[in-house]
PDB file of C-alpha atoms and ligand atoms in Angstrom:
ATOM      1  CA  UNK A   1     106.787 -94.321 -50.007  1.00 75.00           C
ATOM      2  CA  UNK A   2     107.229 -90.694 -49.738  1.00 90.00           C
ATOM      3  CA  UNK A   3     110.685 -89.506 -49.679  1.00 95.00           C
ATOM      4  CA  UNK A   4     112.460 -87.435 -46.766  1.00 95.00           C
ATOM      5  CA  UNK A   5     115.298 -85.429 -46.961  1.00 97.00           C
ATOM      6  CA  UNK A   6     118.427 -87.810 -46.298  1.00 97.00           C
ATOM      7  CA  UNK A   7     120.343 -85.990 -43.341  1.00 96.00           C
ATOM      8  CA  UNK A   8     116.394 -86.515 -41.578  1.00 95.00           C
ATOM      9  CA  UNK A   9     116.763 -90.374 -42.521  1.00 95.00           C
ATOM     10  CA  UNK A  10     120.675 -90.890 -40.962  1.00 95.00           C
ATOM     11  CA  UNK A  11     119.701 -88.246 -38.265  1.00 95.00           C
ATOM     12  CA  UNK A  12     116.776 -90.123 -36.950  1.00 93.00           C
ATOM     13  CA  UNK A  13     118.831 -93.127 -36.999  1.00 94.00           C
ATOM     14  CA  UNK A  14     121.978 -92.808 -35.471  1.00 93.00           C
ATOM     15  CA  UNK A  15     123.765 -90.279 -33.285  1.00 91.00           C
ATOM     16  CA  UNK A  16     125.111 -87.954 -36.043  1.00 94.00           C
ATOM     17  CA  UNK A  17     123.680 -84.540 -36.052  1.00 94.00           C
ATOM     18  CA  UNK A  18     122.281 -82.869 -38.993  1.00 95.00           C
ATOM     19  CA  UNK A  19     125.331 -80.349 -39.111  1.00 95.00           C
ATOM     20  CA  UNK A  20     127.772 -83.485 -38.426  1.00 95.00           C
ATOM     21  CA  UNK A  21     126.145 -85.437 -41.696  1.00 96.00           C
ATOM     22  CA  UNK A  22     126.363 -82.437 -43.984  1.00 96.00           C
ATOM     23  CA  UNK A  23     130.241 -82.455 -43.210  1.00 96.00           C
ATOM     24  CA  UNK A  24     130.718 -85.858 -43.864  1.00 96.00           C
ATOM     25  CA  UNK A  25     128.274 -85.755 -46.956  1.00 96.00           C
ATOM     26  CA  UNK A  26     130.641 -82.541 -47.971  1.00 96.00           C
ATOM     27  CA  UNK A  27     134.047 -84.657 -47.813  1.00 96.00           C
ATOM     28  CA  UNK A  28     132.311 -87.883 -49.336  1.00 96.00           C
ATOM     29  CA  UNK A  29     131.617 -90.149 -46.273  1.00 96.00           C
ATOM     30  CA  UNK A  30     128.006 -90.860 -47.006  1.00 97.00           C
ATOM     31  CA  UNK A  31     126.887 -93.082 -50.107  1.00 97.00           C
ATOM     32  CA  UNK A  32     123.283 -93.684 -50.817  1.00 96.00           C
ATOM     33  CA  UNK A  33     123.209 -96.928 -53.058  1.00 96.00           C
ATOM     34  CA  UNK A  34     126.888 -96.982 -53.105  1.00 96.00           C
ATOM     35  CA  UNK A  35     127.506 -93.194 -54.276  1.00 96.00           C
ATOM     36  CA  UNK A  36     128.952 -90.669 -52.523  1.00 97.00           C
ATOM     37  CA  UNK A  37     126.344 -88.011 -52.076  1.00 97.00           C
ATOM     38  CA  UNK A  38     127.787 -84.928 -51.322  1.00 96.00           C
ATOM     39  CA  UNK A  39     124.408 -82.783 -50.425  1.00 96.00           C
ATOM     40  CA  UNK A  40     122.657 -84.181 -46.999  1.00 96.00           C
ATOM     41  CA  UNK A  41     119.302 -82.144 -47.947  1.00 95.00           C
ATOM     42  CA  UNK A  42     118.461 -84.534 -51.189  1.00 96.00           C
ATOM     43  CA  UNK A  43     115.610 -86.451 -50.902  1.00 97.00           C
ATOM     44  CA  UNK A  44     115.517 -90.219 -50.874  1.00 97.00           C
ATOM     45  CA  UNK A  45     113.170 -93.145 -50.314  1.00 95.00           C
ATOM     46  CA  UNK A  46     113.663 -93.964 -46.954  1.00 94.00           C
ATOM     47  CA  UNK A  47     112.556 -98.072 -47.724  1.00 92.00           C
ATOM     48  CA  UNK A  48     114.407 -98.893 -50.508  1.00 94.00           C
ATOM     49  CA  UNK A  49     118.067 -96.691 -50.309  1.00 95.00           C
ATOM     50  CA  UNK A  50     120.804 -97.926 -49.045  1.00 96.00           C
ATOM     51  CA  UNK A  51     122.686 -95.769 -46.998  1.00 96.00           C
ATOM     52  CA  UNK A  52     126.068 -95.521 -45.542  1.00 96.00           C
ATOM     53  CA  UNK A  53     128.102 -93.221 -43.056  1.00 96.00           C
ATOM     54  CA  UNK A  54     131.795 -93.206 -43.276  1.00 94.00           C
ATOM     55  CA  UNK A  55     131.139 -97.348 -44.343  1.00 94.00           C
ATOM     56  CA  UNK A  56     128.619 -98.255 -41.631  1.00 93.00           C
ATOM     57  CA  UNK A  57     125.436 -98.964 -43.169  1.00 93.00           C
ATOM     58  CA  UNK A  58     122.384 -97.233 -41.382  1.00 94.00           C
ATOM     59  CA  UNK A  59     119.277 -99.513 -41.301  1.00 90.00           C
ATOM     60  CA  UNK A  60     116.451 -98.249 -42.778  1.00 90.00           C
ATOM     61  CA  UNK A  61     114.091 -99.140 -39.811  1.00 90.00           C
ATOM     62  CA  UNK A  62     112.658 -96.451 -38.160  1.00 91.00           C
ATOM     63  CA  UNK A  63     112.958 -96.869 -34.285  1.00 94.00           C
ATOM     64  CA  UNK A  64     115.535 -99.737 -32.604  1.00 94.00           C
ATOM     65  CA  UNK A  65     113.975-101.738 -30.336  1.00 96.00           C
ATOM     66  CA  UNK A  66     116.630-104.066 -28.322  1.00 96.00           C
ATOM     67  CA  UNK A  67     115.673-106.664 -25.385  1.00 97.00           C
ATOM     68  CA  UNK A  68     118.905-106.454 -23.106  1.00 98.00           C
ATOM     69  CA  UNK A  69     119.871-108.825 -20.197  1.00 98.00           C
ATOM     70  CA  UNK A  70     120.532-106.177 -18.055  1.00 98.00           C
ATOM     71  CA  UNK A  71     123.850-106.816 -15.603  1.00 98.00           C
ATOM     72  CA  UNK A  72     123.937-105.704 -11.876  1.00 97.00           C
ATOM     73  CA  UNK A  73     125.416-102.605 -11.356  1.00 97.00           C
ATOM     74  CA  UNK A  74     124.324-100.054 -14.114  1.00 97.00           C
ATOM     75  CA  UNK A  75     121.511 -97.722 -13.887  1.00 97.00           C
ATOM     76  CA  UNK A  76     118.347 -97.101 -15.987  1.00 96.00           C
ATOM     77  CA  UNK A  77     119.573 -93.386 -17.485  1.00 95.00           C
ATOM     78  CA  UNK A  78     120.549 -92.198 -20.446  1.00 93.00           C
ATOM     79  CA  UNK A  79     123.241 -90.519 -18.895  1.00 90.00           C
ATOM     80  CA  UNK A  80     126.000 -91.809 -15.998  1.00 88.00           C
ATOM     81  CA  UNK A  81     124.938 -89.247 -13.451  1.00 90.00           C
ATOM     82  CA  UNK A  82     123.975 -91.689 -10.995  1.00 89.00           C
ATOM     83  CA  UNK A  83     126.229 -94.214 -11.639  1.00 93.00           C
ATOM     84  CA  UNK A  84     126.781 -96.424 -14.743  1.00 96.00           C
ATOM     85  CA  UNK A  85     124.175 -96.044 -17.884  1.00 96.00           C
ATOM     86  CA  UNK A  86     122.912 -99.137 -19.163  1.00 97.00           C
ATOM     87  CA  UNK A  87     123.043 -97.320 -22.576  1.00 96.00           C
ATOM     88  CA  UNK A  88     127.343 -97.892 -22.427  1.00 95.00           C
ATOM     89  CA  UNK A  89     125.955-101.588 -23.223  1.00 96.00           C
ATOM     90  CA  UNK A  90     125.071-100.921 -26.570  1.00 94.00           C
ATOM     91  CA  UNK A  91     127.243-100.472 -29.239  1.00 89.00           C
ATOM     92  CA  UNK A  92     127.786 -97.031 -30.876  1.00 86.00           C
ATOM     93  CA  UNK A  93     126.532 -98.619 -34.290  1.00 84.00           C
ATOM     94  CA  UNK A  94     123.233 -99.525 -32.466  1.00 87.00           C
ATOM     95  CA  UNK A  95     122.545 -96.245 -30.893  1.00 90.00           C
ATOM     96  CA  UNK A  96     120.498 -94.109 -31.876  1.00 93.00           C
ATOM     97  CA  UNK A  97     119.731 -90.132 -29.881  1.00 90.00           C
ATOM     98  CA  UNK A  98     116.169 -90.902 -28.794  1.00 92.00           C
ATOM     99  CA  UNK A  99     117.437 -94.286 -26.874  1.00 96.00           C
ATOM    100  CA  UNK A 100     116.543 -94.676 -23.526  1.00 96.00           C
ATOM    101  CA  UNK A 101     115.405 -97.525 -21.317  1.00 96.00           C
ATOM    102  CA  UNK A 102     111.566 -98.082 -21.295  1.00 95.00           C
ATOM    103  CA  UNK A 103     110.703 -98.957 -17.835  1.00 90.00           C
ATOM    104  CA  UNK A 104     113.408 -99.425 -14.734  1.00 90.00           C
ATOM    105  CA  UNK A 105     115.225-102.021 -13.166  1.00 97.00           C
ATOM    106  CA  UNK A 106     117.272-100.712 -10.300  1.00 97.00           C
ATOM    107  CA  UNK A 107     120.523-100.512 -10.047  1.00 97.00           C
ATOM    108  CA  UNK A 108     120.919-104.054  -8.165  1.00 98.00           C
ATOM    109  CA  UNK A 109     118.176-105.909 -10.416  1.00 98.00           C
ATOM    110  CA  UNK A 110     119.203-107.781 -13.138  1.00 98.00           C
ATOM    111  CA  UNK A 111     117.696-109.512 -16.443  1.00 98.00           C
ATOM    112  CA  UNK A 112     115.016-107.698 -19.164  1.00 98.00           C
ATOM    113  CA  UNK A 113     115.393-104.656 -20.534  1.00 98.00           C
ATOM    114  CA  UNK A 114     113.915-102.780 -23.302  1.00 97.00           C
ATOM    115  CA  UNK A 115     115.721-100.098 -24.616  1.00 97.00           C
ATOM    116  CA  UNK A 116     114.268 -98.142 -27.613  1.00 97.00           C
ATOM    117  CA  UNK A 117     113.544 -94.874 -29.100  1.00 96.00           C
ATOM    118  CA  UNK A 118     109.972 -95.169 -30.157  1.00 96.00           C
ATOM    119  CA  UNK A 119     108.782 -93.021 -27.191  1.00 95.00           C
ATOM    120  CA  UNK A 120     105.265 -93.968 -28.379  1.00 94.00           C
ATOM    121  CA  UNK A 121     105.115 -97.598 -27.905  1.00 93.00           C
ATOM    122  CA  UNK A 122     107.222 -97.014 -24.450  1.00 94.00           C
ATOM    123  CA  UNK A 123     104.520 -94.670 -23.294  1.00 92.00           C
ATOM    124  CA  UNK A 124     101.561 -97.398 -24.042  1.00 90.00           C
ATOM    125  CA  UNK A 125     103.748-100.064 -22.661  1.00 90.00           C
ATOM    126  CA  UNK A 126     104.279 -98.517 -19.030  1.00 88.00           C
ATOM    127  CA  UNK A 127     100.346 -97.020 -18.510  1.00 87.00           C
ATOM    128  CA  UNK A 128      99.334 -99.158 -16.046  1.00 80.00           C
ATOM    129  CA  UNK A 129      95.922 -99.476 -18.516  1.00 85.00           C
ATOM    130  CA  UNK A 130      98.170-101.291 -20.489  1.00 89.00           C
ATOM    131  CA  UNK A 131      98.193-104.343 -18.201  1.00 88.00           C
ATOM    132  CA  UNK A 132     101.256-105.347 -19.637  1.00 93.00           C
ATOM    133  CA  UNK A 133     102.571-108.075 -17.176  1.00 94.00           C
ATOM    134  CA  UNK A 134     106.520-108.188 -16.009  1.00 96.00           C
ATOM    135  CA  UNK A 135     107.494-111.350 -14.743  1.00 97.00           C
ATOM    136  CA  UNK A 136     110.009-111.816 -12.051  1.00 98.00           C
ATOM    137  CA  UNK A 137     112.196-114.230  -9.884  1.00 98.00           C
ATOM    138  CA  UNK A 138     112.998-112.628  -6.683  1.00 98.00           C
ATOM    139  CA  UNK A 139     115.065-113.787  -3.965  1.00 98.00           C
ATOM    140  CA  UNK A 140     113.622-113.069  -0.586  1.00 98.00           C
ATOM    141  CA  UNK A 141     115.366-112.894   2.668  1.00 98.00           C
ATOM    142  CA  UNK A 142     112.711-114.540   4.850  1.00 98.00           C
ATOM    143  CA  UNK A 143     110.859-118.027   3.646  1.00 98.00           C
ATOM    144  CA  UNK A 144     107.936-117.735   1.096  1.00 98.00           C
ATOM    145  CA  UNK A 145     104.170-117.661   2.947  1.00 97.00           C
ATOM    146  CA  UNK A 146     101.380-119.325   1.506  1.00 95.00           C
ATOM    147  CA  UNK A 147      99.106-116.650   2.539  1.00 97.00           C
ATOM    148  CA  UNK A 148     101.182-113.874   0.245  1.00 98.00           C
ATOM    149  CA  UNK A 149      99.157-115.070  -2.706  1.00 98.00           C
ATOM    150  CA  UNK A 150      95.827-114.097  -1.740  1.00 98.00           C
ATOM    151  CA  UNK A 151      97.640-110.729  -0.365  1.00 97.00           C
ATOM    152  CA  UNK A 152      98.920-110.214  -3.801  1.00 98.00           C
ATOM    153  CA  UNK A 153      95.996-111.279  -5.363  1.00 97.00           C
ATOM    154  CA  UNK A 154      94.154-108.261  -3.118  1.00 97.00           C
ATOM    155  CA  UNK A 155      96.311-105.869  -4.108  1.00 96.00           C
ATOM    156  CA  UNK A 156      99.075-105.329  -1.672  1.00 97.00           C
ATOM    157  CA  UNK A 157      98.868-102.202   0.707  1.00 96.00           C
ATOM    158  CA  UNK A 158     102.147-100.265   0.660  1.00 96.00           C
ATOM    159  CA  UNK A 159     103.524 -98.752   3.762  1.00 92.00           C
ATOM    160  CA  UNK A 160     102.784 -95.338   2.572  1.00 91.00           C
ATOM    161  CA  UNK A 161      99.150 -97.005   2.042  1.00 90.00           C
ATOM    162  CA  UNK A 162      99.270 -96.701  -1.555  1.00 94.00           C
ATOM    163  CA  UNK A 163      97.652 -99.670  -3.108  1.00 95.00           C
ATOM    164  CA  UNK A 164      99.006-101.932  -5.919  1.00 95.00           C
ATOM    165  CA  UNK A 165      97.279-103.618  -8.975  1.00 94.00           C
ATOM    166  CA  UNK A 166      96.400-106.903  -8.208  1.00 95.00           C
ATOM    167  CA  UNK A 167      99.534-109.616  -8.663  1.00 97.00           C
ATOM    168  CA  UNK A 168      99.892-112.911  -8.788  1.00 98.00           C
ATOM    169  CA  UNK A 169     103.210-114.527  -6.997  1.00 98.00           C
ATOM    170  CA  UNK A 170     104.059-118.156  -6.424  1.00 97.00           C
ATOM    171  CA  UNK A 171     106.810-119.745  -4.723  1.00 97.00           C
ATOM    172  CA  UNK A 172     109.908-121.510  -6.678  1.00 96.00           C
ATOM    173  CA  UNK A 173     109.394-124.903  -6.504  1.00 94.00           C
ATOM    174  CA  UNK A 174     112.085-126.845  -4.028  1.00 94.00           C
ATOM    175  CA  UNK A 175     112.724-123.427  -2.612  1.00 95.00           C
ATOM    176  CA  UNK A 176     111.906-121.606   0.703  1.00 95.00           C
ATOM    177  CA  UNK A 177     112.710-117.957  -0.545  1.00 97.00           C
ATOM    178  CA  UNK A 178     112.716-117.669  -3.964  1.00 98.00           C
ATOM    179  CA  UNK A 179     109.435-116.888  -5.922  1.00 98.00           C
ATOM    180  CA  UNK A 180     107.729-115.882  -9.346  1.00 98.00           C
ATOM    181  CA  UNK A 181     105.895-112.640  -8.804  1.00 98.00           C
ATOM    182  CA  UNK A 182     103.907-111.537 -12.458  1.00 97.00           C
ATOM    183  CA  UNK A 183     102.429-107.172 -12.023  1.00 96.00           C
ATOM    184  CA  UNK A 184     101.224-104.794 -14.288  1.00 92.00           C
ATOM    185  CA  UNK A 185     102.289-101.495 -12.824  1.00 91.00           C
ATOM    186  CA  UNK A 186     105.902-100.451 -12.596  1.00 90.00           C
ATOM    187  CA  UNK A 187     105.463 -98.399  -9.533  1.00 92.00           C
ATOM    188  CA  UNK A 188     109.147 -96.921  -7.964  1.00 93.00           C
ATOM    189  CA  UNK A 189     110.920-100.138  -6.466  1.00 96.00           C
ATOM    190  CA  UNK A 190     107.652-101.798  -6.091  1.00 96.00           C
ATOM    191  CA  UNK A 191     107.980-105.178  -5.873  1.00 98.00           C
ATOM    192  CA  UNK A 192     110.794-104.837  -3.352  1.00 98.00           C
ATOM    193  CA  UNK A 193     108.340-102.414  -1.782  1.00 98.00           C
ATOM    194  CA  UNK A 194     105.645-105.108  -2.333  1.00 98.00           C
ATOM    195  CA  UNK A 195     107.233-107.375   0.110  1.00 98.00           C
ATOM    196  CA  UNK A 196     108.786-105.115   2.345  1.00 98.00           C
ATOM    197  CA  UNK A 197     104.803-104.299   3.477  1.00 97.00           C
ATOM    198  CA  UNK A 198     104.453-108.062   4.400  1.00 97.00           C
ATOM    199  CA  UNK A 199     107.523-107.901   6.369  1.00 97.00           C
ATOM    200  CA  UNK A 200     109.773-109.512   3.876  1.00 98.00           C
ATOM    201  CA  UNK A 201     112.758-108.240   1.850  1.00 98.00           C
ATOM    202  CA  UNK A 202     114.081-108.572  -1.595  1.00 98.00           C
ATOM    203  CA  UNK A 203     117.458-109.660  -1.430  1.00 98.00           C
ATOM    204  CA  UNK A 204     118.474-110.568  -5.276  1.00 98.00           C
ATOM    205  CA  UNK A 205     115.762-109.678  -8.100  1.00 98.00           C
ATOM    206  CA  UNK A 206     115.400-110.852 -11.881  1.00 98.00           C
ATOM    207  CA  UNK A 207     113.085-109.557 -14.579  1.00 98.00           C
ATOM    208  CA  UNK A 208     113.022-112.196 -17.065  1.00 94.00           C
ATOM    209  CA  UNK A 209     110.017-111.333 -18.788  1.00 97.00           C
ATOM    210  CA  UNK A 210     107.828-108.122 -20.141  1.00 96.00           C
ATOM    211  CA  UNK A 211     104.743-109.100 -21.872  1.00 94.00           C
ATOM    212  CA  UNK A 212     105.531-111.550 -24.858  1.00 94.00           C
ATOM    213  CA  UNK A 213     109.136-110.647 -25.034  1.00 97.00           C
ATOM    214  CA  UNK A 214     110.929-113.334 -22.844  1.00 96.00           C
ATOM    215  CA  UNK A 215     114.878-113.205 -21.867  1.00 97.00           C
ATOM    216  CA  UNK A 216     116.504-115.911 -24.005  1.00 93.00           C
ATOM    217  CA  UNK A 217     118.471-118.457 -21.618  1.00 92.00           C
ATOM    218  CA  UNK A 218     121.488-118.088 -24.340  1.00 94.00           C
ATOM    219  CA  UNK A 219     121.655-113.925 -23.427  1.00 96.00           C
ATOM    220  CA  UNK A 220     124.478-113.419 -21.085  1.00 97.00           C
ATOM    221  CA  UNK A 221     124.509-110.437 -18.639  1.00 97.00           C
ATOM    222  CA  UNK A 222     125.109-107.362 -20.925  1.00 97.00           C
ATOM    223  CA  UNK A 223     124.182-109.141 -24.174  1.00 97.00           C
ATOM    224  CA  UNK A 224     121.378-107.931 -26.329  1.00 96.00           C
ATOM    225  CA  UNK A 225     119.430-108.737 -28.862  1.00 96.00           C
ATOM    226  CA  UNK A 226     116.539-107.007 -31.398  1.00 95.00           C
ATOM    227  CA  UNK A 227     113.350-107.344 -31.046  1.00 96.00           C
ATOM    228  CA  UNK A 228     111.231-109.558 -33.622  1.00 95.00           C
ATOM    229  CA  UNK A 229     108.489-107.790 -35.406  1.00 93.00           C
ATOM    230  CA  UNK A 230     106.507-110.022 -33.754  1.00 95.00           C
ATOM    231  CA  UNK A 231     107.270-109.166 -30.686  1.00 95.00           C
ATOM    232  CA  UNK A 232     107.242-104.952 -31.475  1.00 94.00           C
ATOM    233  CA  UNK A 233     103.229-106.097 -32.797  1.00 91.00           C
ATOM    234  CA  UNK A 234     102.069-107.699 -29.907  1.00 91.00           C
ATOM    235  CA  UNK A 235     104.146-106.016 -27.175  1.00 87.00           C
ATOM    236  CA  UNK A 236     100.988-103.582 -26.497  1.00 77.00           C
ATOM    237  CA  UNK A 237      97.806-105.184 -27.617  1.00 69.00           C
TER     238      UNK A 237
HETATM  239  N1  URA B   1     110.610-103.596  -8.686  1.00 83.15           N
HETATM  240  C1  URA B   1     111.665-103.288  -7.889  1.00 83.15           C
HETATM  241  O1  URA B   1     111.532-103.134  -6.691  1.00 83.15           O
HETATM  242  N2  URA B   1     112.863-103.172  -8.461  1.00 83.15           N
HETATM  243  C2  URA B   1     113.082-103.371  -9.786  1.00 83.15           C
HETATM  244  O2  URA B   1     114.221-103.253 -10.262  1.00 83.15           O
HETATM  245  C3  URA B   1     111.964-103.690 -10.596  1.00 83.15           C
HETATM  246  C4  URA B   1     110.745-103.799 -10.015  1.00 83.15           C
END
């Protein structure tokens, strides 16, 4: 593996900045293989060193990807201008600069999020050509009609007349109002906007899945896990 200059390899991985590591390289706080290294620009091999800031190692993957059940209340941002940032829910030691949530829940939705800084895989993941499905469970204030599947299956008019993808919905079974409703897109607010054009409302909504990566039943609200590799692979096909 080619080597890279170590303040690149801590930089890209945490939140230090490159002037912050060569101070703490200078007084000693950053080992590589258990040695204090005192110059940030040496070079290193970025698989097999192991590196350490002021004790904490830094894993030598190259982007975090983290599913996270995402509580009501915070918003998708990386910063708390509009309210609460979802980022606050993941420990400093997990953060890295480039974080930010890929794809929105609003501010009253609740269940999966992926947060990451591989702005890449983000970008193929939310292109609607992507076709990568989000599952929900909504809550709707008005009793489930049969007939919405074969409107959602037509591609629901909005009330602006924009059109969606195709969808697929089904009620909860042993439940008037509550339903499964799978898209593609991630259009603003649109599934609440989805069923506001058929004269419903979204009252309570849950993402609980985005493509192959499904919420665990065992995540609480505002727990989080990594991704699996297999997951990162087949996330966008
Ligand atoms: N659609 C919405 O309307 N809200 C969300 O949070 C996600 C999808």
């Amino acid at each position: 593996m080619a080597q890279i200059r170590l303040d690149k390899f801590i930089s890209e991985r945490t939140e230090y900045t490159r002037s912050q590591i060569k101070q703490l390289a200078a007084k000693g706080s950053v080992k590589v293989d258990g040695t204090a290294v005192k110059r940030a620009d040496v070079k290193i091999d970025p698989e097999t060193a192991a590196v350490s800031v002021c004790g904490t190692e830094i894993s030598a993957q190259r982007y975090r990807y983290i599913l996270l059940n995402k509580p009501e209340g915070y918003v998708c941002s990386t910063n708390d201008n509009d309210g609460e940032s979802v980022m606050k829910l993941v420990p400093p030691e997990m953060r890295t600069k480039n974080m930010f949530p890929a794809g929105r829940l609003d501010k009253d939705s609740l269940g999966a999020l992926l947060i990451t800084d591989d702005g890449g895989l983000a970008h193929r993941m939310l292109a609607p050509k992507s076709h990568v499905p989000k599952i929900y469970i909504v809550k709707l204030d008005r009793p489930f009609q049969s007939n919405y599947v074969d409107l959602f299956k037509n591609g629901v008019a909005l009330k602006d007349n924009e059109r969606c993808l195709p969808a697929k919905v089904k009620s909860l079974e042993n439940t008037e109002n509550m339903a499964f409703i799978e898209i593609c897109e991630g259009k603003y607010h649109q599934v609440k906007r989805m069923f506001a054009a058929l004269g419903n409302k979204v009252v309570g909504l849950h993402r609980w899945r985005i493509g192959n990566v499904e919420l665990d039943e065992s995540l609480e609200e505002g727990e989080f896990r990594p991704l699996t590799q297999e997951e990162i692979d087949n996330l966008v096909k």
